[in-house]
PDB file of C-alpha atoms in Angstrom:
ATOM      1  CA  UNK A  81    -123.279  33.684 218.931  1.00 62.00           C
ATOM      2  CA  UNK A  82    -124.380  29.832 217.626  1.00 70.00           C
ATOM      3  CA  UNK A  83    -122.301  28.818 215.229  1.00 87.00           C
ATOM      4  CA  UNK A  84    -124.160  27.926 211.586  1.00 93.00           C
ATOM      5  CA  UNK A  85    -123.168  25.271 209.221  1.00 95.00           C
ATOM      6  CA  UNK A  86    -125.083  25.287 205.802  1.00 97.00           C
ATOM      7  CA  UNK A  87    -124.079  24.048 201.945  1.00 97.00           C
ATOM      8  CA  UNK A  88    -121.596  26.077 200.537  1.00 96.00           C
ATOM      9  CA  UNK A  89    -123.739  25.571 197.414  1.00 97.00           C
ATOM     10  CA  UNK A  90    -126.621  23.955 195.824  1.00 97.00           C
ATOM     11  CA  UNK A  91    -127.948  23.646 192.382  1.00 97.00           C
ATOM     12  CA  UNK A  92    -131.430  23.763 191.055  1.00 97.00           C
ATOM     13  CA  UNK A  93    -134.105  24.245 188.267  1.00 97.00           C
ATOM     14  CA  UNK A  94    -136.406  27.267 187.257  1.00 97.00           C
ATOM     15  CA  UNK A  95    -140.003  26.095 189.075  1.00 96.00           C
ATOM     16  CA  UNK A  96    -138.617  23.145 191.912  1.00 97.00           C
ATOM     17  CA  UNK A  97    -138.834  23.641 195.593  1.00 97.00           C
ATOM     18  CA  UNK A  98    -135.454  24.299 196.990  1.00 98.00           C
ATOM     19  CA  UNK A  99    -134.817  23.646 200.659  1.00 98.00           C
ATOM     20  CA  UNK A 100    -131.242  24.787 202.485  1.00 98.00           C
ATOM     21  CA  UNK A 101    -130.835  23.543 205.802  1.00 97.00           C
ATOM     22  CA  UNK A 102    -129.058  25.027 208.391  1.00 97.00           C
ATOM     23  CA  UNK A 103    -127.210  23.551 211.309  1.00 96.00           C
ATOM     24  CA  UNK A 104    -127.419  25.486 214.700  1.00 94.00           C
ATOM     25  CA  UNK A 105    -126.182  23.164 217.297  1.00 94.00           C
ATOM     26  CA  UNK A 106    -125.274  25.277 219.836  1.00 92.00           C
ATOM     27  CA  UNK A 107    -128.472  27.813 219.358  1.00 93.00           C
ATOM     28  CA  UNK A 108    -129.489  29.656 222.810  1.00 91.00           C
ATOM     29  CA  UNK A 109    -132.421  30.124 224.600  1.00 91.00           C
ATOM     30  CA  UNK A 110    -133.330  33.645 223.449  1.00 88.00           C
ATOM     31  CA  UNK A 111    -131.836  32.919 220.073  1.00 91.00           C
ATOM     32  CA  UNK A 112    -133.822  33.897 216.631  1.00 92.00           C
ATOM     33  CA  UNK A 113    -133.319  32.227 213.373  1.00 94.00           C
ATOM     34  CA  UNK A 114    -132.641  35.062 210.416  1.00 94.00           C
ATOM     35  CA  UNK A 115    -132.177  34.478 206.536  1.00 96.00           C
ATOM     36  CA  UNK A 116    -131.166  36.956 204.320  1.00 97.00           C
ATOM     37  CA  UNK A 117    -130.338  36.453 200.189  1.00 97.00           C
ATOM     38  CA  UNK A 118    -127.537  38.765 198.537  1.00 97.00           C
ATOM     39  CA  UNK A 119    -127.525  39.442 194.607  1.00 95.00           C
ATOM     40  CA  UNK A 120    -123.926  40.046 193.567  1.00 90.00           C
ATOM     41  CA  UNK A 121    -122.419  43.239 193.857  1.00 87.00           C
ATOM     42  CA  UNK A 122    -125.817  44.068 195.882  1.00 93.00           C
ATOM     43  CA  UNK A 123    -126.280  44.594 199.851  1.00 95.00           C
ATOM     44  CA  UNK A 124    -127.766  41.548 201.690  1.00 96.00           C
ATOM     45  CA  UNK A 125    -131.765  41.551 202.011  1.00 96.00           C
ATOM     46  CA  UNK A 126    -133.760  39.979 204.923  1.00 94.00           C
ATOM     47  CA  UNK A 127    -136.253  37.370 204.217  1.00 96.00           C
ATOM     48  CA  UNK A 128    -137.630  35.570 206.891  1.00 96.00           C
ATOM     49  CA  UNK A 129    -136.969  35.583 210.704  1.00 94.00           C
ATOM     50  CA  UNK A 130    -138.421  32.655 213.552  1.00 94.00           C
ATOM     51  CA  UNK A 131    -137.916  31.078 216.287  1.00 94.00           C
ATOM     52  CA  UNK A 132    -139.940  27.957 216.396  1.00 92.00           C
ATOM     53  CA  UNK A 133    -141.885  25.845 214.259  1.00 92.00           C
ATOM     54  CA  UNK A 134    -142.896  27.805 211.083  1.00 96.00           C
ATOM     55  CA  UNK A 135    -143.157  31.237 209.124  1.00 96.00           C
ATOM     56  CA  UNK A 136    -144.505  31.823 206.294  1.00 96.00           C
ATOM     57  CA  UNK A 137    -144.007  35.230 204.238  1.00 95.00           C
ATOM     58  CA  UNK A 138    -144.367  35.841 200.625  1.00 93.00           C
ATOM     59  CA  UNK A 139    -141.243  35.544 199.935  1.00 92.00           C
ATOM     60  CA  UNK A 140    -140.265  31.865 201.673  1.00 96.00           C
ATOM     61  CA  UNK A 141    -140.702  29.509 204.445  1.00 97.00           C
ATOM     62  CA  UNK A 142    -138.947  29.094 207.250  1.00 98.00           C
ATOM     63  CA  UNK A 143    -139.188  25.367 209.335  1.00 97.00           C
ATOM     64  CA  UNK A 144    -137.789  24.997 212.473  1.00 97.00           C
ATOM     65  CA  UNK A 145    -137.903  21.524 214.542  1.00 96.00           C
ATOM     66  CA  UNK A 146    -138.613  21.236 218.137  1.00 96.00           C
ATOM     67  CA  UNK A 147    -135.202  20.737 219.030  1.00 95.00           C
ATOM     68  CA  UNK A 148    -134.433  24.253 217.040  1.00 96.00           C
ATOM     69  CA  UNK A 149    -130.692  22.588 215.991  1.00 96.00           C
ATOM     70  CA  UNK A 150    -131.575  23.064 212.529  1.00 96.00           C
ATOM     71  CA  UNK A 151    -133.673  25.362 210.433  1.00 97.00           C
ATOM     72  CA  UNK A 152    -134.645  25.073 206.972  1.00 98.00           C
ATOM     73  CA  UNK A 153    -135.007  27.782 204.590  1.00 98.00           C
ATOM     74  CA  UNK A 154    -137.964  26.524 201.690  1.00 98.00           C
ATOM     75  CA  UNK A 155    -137.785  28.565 198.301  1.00 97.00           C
ATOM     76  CA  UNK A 156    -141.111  27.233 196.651  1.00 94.00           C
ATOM     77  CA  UNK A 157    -140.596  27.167 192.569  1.00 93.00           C
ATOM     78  CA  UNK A 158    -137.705  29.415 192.224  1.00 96.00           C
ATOM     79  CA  UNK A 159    -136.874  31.100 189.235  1.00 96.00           C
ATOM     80  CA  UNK A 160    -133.330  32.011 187.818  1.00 96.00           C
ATOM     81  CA  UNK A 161    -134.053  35.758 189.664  1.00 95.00           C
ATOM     82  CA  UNK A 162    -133.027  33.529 193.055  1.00 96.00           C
ATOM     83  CA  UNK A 163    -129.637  32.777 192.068  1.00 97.00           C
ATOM     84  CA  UNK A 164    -128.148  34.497 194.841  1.00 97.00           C
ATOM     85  CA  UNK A 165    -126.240  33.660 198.106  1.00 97.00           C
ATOM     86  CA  UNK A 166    -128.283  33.272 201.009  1.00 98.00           C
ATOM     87  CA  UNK A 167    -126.917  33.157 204.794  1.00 97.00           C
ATOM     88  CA  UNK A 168    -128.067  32.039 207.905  1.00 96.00           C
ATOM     89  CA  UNK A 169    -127.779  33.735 210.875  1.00 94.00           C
ATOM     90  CA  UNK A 170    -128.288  32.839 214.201  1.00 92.00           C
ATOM     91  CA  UNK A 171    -128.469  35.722 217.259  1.00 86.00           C
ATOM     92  CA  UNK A 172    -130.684  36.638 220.767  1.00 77.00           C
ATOM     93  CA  UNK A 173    -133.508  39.327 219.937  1.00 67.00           C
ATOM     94  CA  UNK A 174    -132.006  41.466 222.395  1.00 62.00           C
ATOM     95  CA  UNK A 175    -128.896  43.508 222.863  1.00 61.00           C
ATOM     96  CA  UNK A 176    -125.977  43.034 220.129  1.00 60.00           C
ATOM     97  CA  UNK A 177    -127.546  43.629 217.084  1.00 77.00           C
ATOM     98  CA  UNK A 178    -124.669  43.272 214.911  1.00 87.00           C
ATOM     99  CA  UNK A 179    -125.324  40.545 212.056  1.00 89.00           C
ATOM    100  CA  UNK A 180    -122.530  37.822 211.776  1.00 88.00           C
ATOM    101  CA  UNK A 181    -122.650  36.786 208.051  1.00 92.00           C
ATOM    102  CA  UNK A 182    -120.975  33.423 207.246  1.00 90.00           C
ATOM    103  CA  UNK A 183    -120.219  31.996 203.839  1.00 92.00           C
ATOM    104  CA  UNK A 184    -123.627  31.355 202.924  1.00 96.00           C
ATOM    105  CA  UNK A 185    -125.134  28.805 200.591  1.00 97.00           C
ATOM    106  CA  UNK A 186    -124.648  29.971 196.871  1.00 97.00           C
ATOM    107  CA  UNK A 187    -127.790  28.940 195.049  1.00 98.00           C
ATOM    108  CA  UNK A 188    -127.842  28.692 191.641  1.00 97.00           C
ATOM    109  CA  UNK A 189    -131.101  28.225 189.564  1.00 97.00           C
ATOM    110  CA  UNK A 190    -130.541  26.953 185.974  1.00 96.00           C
ATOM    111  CA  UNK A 191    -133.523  27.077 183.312  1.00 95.00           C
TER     112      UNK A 191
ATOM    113  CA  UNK B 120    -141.248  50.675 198.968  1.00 81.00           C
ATOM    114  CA  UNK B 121    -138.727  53.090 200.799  1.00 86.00           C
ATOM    115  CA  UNK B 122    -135.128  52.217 200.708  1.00 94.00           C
ATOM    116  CA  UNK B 123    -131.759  53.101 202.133  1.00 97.00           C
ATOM    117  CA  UNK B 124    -129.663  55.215 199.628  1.00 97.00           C
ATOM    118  CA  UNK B 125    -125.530  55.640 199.439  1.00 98.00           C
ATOM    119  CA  UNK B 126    -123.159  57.620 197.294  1.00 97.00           C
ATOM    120  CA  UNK B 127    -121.624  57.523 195.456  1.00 97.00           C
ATOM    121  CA  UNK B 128    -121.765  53.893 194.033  1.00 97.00           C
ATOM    122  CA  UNK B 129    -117.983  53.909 193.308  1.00 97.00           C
ATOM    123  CA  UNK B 130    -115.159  55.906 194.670  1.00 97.00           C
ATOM    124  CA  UNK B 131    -111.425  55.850 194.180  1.00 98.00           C
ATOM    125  CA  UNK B 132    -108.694  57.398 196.421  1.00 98.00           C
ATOM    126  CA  UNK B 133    -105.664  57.122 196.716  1.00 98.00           C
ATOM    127  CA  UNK B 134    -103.812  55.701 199.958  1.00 98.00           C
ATOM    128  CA  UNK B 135    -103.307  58.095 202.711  1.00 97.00           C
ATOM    129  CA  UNK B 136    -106.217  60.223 201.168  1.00 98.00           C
ATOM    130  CA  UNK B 137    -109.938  60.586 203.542  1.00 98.00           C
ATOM    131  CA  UNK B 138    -112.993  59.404 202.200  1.00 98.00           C
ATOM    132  CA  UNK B 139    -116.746  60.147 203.121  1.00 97.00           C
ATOM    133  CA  UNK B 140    -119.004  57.479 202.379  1.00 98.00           C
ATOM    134  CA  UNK B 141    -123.100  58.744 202.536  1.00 97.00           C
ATOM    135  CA  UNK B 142    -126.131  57.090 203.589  1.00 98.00           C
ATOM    136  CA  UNK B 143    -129.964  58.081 203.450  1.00 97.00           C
ATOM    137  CA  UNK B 144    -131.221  55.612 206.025  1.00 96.00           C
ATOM    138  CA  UNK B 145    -134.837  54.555 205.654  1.00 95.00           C
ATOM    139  CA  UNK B 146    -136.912  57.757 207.449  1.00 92.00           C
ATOM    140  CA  UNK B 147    -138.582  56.482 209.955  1.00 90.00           C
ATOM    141  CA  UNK B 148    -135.334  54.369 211.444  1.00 92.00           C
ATOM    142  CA  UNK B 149    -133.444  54.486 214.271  1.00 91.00           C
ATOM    143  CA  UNK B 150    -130.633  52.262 214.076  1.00 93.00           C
ATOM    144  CA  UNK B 151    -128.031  52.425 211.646  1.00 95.00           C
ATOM    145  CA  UNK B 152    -125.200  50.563 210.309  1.00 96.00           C
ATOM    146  CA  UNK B 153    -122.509  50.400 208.274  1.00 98.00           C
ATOM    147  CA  UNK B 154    -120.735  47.131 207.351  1.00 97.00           C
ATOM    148  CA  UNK B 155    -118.099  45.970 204.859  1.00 97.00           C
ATOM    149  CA  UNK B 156    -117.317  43.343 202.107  1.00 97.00           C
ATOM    150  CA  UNK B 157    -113.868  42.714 200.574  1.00 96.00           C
ATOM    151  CA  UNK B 158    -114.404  41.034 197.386  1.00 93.00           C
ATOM    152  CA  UNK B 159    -115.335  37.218 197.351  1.00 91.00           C
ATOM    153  CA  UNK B 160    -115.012  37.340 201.680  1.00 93.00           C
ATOM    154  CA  UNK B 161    -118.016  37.429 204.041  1.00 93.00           C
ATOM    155  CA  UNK B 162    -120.029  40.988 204.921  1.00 95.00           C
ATOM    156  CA  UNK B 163    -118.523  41.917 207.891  1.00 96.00           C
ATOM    157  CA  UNK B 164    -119.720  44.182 210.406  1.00 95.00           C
ATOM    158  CA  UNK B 165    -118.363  47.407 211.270  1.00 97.00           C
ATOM    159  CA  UNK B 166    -120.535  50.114 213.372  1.00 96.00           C
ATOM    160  CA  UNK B 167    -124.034  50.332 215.091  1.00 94.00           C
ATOM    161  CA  UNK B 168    -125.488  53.669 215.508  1.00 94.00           C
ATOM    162  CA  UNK B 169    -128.433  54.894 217.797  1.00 92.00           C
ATOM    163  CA  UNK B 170    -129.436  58.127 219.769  1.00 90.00           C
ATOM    164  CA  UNK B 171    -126.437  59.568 218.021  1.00 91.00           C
ATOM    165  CA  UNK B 172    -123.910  57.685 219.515  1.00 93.00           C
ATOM    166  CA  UNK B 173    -122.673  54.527 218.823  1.00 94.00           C
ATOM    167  CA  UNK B 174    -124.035  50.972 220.309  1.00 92.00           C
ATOM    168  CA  UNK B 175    -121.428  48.723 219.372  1.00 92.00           C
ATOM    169  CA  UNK B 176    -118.009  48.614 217.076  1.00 94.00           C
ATOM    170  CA  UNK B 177    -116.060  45.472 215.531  1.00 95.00           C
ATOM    171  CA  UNK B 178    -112.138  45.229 216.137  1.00 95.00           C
ATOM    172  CA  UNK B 179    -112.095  46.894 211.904  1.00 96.00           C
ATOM    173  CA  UNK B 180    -113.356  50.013 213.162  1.00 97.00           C
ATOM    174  CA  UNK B 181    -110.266  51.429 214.593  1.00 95.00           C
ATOM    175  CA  UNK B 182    -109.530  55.279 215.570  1.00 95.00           C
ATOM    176  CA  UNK B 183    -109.237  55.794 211.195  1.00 96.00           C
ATOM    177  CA  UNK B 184    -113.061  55.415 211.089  1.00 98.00           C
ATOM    178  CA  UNK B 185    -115.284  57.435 212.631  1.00 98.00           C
ATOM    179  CA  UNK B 186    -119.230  57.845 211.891  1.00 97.00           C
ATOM    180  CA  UNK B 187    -121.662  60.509 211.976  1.00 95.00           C
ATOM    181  CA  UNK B 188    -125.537  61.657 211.400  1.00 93.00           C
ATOM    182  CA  UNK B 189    -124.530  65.530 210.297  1.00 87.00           C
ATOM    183  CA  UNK B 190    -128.127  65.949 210.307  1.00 88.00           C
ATOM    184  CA  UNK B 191    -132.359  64.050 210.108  1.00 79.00           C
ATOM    185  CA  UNK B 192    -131.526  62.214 207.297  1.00 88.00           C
ATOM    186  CA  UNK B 193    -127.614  61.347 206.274  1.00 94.00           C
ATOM    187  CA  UNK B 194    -125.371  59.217 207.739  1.00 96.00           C
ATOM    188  CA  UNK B 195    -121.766  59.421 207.090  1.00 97.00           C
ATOM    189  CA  UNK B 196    -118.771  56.969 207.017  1.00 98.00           C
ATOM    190  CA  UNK B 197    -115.137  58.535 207.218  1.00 98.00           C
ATOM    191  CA  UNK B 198    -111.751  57.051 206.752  1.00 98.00           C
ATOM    192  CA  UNK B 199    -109.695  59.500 208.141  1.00 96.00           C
ATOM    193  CA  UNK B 200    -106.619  58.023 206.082  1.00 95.00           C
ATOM    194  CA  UNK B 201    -107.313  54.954 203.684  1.00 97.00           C
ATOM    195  CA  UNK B 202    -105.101  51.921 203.396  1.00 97.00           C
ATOM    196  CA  UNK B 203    -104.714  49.489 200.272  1.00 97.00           C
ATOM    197  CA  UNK B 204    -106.611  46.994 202.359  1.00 97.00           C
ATOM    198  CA  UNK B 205    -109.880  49.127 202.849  1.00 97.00           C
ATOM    199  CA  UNK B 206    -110.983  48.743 199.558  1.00 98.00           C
ATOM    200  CA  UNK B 207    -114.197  46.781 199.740  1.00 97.00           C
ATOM    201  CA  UNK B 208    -117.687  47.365 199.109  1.00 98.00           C
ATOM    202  CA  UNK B 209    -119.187  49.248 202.185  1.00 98.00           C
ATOM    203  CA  UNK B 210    -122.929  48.699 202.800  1.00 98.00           C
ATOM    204  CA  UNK B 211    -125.175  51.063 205.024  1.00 98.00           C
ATOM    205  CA  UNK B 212    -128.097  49.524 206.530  1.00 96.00           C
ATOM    206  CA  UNK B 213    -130.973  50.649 209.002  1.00 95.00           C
ATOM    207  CA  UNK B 214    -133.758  49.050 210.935  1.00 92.00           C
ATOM    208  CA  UNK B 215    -136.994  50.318 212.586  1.00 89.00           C
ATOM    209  CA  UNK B 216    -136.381  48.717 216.017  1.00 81.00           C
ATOM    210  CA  UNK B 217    -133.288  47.261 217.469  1.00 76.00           C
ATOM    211  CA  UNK B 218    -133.613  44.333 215.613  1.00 79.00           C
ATOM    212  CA  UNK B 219    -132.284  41.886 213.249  1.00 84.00           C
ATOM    213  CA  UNK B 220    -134.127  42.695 210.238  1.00 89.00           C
ATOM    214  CA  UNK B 221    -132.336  45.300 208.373  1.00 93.00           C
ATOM    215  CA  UNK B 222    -132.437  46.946 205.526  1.00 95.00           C
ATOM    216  CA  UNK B 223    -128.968  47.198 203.257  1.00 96.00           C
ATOM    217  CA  UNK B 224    -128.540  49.952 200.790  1.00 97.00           C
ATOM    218  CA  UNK B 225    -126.545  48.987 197.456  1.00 96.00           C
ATOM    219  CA  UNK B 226    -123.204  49.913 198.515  1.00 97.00           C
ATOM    220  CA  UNK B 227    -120.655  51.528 197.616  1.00 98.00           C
ATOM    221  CA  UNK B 228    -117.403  50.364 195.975  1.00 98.00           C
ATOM    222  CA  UNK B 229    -114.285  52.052 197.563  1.00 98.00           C
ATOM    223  CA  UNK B 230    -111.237  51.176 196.078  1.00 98.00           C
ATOM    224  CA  UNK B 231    -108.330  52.523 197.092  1.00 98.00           C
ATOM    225  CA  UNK B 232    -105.361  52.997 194.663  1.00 97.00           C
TER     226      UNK B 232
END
């Protein structure tokens, strides 16, 4: 599994853009690129998956360079609802399907 | 919007005592799992479950857990005999395909006295 490396936490305002990058040097050939967001005391929640260039859901966006070392996970004009920990995980499409949750990036939206 | 389901939210035991954690996995699912989260530390993953046997295990789930799918809709979680060091909050989660998007019920918060 690629090792990630994102912020252990950021700070923002109700209605900004927020952008957390994550750092996948190591990512594989048949690797995706998963985000999830987890509420306290509340199970995790997926939110966008990709593999190249970008995705767009209602939730968020999801960039991811050419070079796929990096992917970065846009929150547009977030409200205090998205304090919450998100992670980034990093894993082939096929076979092991267990999810490897790191520390995540603690987000916290103040009004 | 269906969603997975687990009871109770919060059980206590005592050490040395078996628990049975339960799950309602999203219907039409076909992969299950069950994963773990001591307070403040990462979620960690315990069991995969498919075709009623399981796909993979983590080095946690030793010979005191075991998990089953009793019938079409539950699926169960048992401690056989619970330590001081399994209390955590233990998440059930399912997904349509064998996949990385899953779907994480709310947990439930075993503590063990």
């Amino acid at each position: 599994l690629a090792k990630t490396t994102q912020p252990i936490s950021m700070d923002s305002y109700e209605g900004q853009e927020v952008n957390i990058t994550c750092s996948h040097n190591n990512i594989a050939t048949n690797d995706y690129i998963t985000w999830y967001q987890q509420f306290p005391s509340q199970g995790p929640r997926f939110i966008i998956q990709g593999y190249k260039t970008k995705v767009t859901n209602e939730v968020a966006s999801l960039f991811i360079p050419a070079d796929r070392k990096s992917s970065t996970l846009s929150l547009p004009r977030v409200s205090l609802s998205d304090t919450a920990v998100y992670y980034c995980l990093v894993g082939a499409d096929t076979g092991r399907r267990a999810l490897t949750f790191g520390s995540g990036t603690r987000l916290q939206v103040q009004p | 919007e269906p969603e997975v389901t687990q009871t109770p939210s919060h059980q206590v035991t005592q050490m040395g005592q078996e628990v049975i954690l339960r799950c309602v996995p999203i219907s039409n699912h076909l992969y299950f799992y069950w994963y773990r989260q001591i307070l403040g530390q990462k979620v960690e993953f315990l069991v995969s479950f498919y075709n009623n046997e399981i796909s993979e295990k983590s080095e946690i789930f030793d010979d005191q857990f075991s998990v089953e799918r009793p019938d079409g809709s539950n699926f169960t979680l048992k401690i056989r005999s619970t330590k001081l060091e399994d209390s955590a909050m233990y998440f059930c989660a399912s997904s349509e395909q064998d996949s990385y998007e899953q779907y994480f019920g709310p947990g439930t918060r075993l503590t063990v006295t």
